[in-house]
N, CA, C and O of each residue as an XYZ file, in Angstrom:
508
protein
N     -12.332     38.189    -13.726
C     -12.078     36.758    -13.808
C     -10.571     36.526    -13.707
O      -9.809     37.328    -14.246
N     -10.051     35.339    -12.961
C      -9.002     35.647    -12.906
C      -8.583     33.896    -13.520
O      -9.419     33.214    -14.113
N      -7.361     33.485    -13.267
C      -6.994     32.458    -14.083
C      -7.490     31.206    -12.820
O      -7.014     30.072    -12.882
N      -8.013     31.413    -12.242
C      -7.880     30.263    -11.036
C      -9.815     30.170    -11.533
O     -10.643     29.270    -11.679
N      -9.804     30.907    -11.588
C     -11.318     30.672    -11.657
C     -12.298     29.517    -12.860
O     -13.470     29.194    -12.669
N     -11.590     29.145    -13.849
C     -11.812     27.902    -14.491
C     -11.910     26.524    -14.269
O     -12.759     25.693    -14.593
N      -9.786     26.393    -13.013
C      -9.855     24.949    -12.421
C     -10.810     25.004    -10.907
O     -11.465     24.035    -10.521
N     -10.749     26.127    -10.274
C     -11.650     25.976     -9.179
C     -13.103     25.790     -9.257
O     -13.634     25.306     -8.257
N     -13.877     26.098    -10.305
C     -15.166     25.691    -10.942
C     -15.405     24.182    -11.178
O     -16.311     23.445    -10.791
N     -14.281     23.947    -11.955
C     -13.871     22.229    -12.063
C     -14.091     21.675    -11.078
O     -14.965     20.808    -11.070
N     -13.184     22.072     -9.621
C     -13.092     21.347     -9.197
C     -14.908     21.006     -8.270
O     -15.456     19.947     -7.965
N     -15.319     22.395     -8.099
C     -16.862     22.727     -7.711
C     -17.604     21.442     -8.193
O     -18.178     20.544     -7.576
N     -17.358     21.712     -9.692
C     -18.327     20.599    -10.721
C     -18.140     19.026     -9.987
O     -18.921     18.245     -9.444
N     -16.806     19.023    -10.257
C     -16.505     17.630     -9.579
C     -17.233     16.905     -8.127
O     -17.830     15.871     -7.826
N     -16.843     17.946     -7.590
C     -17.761     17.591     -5.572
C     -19.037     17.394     -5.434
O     -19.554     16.593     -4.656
N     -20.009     18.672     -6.758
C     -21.221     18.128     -7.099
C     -21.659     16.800     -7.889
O     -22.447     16.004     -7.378
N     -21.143     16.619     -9.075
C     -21.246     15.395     -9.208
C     -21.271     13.990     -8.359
O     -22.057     13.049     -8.247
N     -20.284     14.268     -7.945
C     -19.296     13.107     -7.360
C     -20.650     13.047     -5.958
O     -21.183     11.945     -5.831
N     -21.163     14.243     -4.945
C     -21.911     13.972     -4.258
C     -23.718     13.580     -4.700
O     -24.513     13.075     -3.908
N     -24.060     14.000     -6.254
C     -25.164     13.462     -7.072
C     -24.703     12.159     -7.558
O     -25.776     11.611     -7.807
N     -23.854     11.383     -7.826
C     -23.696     10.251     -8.377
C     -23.890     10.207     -9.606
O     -24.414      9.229    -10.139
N     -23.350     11.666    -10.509
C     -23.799     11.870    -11.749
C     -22.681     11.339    -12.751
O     -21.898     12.099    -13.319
N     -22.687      9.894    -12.918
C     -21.538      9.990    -13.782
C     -21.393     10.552    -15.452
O     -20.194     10.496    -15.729
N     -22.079     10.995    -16.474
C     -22.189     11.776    -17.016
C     -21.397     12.927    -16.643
O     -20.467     13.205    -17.401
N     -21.554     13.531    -15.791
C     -21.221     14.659    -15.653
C     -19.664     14.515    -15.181
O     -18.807     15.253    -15.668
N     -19.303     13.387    -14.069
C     -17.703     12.868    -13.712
C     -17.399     12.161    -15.340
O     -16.341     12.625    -15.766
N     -17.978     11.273    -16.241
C     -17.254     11.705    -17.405
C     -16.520     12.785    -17.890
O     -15.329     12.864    -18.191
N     -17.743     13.897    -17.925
C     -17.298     15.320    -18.918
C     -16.117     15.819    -18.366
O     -15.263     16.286    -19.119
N     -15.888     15.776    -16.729
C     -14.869     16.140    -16.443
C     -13.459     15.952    -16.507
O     -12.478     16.605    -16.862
N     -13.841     14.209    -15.781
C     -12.443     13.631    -16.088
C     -12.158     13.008    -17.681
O     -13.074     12.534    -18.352
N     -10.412     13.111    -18.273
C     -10.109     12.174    -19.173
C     -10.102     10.894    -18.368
O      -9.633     10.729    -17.242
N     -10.896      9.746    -19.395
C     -11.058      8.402    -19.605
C      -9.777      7.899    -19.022
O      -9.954      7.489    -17.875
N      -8.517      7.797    -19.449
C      -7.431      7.370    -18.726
C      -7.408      8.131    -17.352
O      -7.150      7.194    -16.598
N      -7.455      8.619    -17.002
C      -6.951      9.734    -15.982
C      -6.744      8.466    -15.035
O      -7.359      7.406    -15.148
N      -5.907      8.722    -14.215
C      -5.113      7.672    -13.134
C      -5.645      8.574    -11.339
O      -5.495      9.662    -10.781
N      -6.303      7.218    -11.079
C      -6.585      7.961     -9.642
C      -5.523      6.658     -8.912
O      -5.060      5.632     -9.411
N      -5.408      7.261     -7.501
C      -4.368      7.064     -6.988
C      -4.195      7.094     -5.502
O      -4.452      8.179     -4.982
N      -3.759      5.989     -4.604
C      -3.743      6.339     -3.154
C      -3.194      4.960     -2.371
O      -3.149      3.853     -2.908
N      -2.837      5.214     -1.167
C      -2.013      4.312     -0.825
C      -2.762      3.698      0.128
O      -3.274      4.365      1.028
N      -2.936      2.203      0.038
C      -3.754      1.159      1.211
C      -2.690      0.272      1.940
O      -2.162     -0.742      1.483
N      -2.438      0.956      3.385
C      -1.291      0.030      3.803
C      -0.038      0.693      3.157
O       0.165      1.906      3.211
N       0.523      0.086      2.737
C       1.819      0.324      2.001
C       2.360      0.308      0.666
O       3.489      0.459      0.197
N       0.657     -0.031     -0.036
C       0.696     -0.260     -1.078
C      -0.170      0.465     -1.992
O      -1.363      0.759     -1.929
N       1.229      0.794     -3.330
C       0.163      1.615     -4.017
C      -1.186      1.007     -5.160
O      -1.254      0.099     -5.989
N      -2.129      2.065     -4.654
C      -3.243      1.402     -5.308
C      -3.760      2.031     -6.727
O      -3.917      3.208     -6.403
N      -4.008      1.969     -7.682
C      -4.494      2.864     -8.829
C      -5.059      2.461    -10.176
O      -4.373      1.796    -10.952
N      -6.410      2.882    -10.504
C      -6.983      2.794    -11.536
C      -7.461      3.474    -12.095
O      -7.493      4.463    -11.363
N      -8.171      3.842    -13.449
C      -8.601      4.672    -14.321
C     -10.209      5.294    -14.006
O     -11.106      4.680    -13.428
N     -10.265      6.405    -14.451
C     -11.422      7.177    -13.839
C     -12.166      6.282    -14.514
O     -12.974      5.731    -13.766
N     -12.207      5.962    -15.500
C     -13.718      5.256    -16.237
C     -13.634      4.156    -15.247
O     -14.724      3.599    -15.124
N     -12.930      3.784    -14.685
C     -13.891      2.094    -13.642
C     -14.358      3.192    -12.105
O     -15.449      3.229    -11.536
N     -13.573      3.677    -11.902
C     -14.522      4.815    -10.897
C     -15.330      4.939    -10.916
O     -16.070      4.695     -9.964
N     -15.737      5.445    -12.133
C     -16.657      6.292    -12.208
C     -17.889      5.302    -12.638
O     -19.019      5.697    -12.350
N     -17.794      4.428    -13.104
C     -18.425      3.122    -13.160
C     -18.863      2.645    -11.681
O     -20.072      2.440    -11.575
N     -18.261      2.481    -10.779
C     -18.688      2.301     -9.132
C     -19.202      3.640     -8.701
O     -20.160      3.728     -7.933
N     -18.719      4.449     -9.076
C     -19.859      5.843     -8.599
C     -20.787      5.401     -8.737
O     -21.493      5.120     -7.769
N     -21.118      5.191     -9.851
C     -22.470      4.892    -10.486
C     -23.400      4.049    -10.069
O     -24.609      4.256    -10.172
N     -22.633      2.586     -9.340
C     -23.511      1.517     -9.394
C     -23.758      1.618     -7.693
O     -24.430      0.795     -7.072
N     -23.288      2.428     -7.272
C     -24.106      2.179     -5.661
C     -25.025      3.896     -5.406
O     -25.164      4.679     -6.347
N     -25.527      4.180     -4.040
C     -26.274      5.048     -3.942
C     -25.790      6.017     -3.584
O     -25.425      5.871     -2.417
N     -25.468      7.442     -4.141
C     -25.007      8.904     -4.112
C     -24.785      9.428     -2.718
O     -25.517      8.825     -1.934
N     -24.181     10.160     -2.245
C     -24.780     10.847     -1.056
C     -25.967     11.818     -1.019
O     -26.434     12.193      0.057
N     -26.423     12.200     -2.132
C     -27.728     12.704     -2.337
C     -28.903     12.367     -2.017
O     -29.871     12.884     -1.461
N     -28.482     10.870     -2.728
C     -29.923      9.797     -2.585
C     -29.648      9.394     -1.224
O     -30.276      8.340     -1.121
N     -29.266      9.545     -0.486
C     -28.678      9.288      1.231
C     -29.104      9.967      1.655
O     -29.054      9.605      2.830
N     -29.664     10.992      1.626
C     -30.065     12.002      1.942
C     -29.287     13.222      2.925
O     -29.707     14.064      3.719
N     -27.915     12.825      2.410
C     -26.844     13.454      3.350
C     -26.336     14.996      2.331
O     -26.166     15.332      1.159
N     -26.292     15.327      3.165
C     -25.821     17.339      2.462
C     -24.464     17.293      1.626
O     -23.529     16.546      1.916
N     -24.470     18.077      0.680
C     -23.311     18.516      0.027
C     -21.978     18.881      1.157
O     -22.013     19.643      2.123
N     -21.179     18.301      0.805
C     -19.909     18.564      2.144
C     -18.795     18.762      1.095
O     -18.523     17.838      0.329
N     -18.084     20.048      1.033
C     -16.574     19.916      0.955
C     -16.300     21.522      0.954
O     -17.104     22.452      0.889
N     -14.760     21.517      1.056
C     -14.122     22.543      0.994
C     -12.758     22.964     -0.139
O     -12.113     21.930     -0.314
N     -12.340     23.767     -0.685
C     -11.325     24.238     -1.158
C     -10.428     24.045     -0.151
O     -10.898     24.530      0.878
N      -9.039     23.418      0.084
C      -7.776     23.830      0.600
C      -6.939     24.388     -0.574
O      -6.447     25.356      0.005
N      -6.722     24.409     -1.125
C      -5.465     25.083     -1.940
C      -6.075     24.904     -4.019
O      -6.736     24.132     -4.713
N      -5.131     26.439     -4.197
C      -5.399     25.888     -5.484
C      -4.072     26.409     -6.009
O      -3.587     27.304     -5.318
N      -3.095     25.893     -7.522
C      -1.950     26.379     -7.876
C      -2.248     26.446     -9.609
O      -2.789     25.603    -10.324
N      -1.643     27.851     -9.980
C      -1.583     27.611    -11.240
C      -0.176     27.423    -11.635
O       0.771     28.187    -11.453
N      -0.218     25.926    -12.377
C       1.354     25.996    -12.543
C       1.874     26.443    -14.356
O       2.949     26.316    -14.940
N       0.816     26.874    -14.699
C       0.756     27.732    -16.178
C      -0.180     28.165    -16.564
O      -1.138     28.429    -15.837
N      -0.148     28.367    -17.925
C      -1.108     28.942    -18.400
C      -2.564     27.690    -18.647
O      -3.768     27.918    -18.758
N      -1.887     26.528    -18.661
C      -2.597     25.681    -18.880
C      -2.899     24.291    -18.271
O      -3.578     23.307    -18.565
N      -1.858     24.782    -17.033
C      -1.969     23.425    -15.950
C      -2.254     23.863    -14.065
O      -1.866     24.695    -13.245
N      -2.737     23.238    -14.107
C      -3.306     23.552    -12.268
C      -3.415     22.607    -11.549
O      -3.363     21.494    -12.072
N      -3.589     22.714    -10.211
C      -3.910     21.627     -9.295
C      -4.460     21.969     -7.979
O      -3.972     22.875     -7.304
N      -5.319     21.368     -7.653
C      -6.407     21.908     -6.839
C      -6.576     20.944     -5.909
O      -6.797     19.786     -6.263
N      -6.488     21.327     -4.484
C      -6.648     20.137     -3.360
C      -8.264     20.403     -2.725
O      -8.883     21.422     -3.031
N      -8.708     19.597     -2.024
C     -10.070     19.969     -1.996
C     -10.331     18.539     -0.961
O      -9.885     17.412     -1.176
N     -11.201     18.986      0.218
C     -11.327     17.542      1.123
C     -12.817     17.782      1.059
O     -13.246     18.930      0.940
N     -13.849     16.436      1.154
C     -14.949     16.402      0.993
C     -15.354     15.047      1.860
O     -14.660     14.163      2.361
N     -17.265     15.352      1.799
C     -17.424     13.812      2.787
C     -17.278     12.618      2.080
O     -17.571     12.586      0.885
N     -16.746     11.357      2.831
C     -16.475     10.244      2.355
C     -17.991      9.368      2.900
O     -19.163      9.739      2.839
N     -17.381      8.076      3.437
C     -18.985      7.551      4.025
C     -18.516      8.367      5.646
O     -17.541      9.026      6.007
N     -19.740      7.915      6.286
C     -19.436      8.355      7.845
C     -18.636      8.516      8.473
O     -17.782      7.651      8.279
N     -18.328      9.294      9.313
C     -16.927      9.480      9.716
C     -15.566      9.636      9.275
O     -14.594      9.521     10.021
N     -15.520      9.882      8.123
C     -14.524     10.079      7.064
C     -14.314     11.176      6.613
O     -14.769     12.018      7.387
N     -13.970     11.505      5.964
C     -13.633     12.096      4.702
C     -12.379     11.852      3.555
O     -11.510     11.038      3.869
N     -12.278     12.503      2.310
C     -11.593     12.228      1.323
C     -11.046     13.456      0.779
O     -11.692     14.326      0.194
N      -9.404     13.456      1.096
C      -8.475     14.489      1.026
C      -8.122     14.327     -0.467
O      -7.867     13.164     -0.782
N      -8.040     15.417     -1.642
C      -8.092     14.836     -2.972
C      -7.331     15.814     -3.254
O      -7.398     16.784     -2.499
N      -6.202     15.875     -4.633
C      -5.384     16.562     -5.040
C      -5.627     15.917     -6.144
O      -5.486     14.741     -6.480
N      -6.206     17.325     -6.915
C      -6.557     16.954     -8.444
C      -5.646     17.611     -9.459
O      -5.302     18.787     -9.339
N      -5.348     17.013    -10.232
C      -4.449     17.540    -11.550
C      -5.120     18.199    -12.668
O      -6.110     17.572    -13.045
N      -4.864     19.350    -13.356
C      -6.222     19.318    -14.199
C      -4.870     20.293    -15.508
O      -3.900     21.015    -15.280
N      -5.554     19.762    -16.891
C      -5.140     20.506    -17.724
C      -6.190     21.173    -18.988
O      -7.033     20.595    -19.673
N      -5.769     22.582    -18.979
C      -6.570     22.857    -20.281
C      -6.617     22.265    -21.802
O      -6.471     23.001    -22.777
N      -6.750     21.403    -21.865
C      -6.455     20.645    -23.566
C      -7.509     21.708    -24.525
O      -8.461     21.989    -23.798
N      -7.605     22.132    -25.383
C      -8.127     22.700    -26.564
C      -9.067     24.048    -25.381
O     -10.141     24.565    -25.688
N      -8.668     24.198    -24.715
C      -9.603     25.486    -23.825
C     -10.602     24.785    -23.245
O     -11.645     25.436    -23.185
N     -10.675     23.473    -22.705
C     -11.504     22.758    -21.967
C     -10.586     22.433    -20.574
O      -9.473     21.932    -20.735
N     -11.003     22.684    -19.410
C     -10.340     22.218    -18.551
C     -10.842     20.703    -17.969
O     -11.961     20.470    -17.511
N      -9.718     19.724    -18.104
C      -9.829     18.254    -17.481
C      -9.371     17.622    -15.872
O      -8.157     17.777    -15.738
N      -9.766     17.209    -15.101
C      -9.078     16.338    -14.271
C      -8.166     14.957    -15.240
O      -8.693     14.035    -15.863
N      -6.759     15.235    -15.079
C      -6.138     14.240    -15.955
C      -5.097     13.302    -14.524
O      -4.274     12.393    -14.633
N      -5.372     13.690    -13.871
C      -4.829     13.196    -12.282
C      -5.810     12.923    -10.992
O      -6.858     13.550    -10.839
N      -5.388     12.005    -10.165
C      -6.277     12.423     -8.812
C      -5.875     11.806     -8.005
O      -6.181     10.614     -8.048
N      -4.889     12.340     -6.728
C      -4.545     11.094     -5.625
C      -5.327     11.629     -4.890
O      -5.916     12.634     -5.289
N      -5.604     11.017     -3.356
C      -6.270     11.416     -2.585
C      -6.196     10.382     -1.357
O      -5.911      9.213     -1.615
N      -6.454     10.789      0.033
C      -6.412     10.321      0.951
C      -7.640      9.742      1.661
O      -8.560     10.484      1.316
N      -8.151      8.748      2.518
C      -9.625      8.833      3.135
C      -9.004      9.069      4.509
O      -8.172      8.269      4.938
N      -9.456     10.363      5.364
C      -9.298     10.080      6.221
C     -10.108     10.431      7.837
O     -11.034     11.242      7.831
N      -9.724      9.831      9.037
C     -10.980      9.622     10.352
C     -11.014     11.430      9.803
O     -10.270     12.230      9.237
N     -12.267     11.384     10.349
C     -12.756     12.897     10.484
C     -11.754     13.198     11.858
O     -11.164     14.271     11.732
N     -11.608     12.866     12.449
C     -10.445     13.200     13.619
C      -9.437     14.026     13.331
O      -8.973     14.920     14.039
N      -8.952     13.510     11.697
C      -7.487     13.379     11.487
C      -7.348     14.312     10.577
O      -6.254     14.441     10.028
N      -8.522     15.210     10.216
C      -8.731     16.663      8.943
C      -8.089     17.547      9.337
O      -8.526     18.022     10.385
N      -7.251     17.979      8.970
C      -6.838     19.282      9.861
C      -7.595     20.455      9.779
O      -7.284     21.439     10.450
């Protein structure tokens, strides 16, 4: 086991959720404040995982869509013993996708998403 192997699980947990529409489970992960984050136009946009995760909730999953689990690992960093950050692009709606750089810290030996910017972008434009 190595030290990457806690936030990269996280971040696993997260893509499943997030593609089940399980918010329960995007609770357990993210802290309640946690600040998501991204730029529309020129402007920055940002609110707290609990209203997220609240709109996760209230429309239909990509599961219930009947569309496949989609994402990948790009990068992961440990920047201590107790902080990491993990980039990870996954499907958005059609033709999209969603480039995400998650922040995550171990608080009491639990690992959290306490960050999250992220990009949507044309499937064209993924590298």
């Amino acid at each position: 086991m190595t030290a990457m192997d806690a936030p990269i699980a996280l971040a696993d947990a997260y893509a499943r959720a997030f593609h089940a529409g399980d918010a329960d489970r995007l609770r357990a992960i993210f802290l309640p404040e946690c600040k998501l984050q991204f730029v529309d136009g020129d402007a920055l946009r940002c609110f707290e995982a609990r209203a997220w995760i609240d709109l996760v909730a209230s429309r239909p999953s990509q599961a219930a869509q009947g569309r496949a689990l989609d994402y990948r690992l790009v990068s992961a960093h440990m920047a201590g013993p107790h902080c990491a950050a993990v980039a990870l692009e996954m499907a958005a709606e059609p033709g999209t996708r969603f480039s995400d750089v998650l922040h995550l810290l171990c608080i009491g030996g639990v690992w959290k998403i306490v960050a999250k910017s992220f990009a949507v972008l044309p499937v064209a434009a993924v590298p």
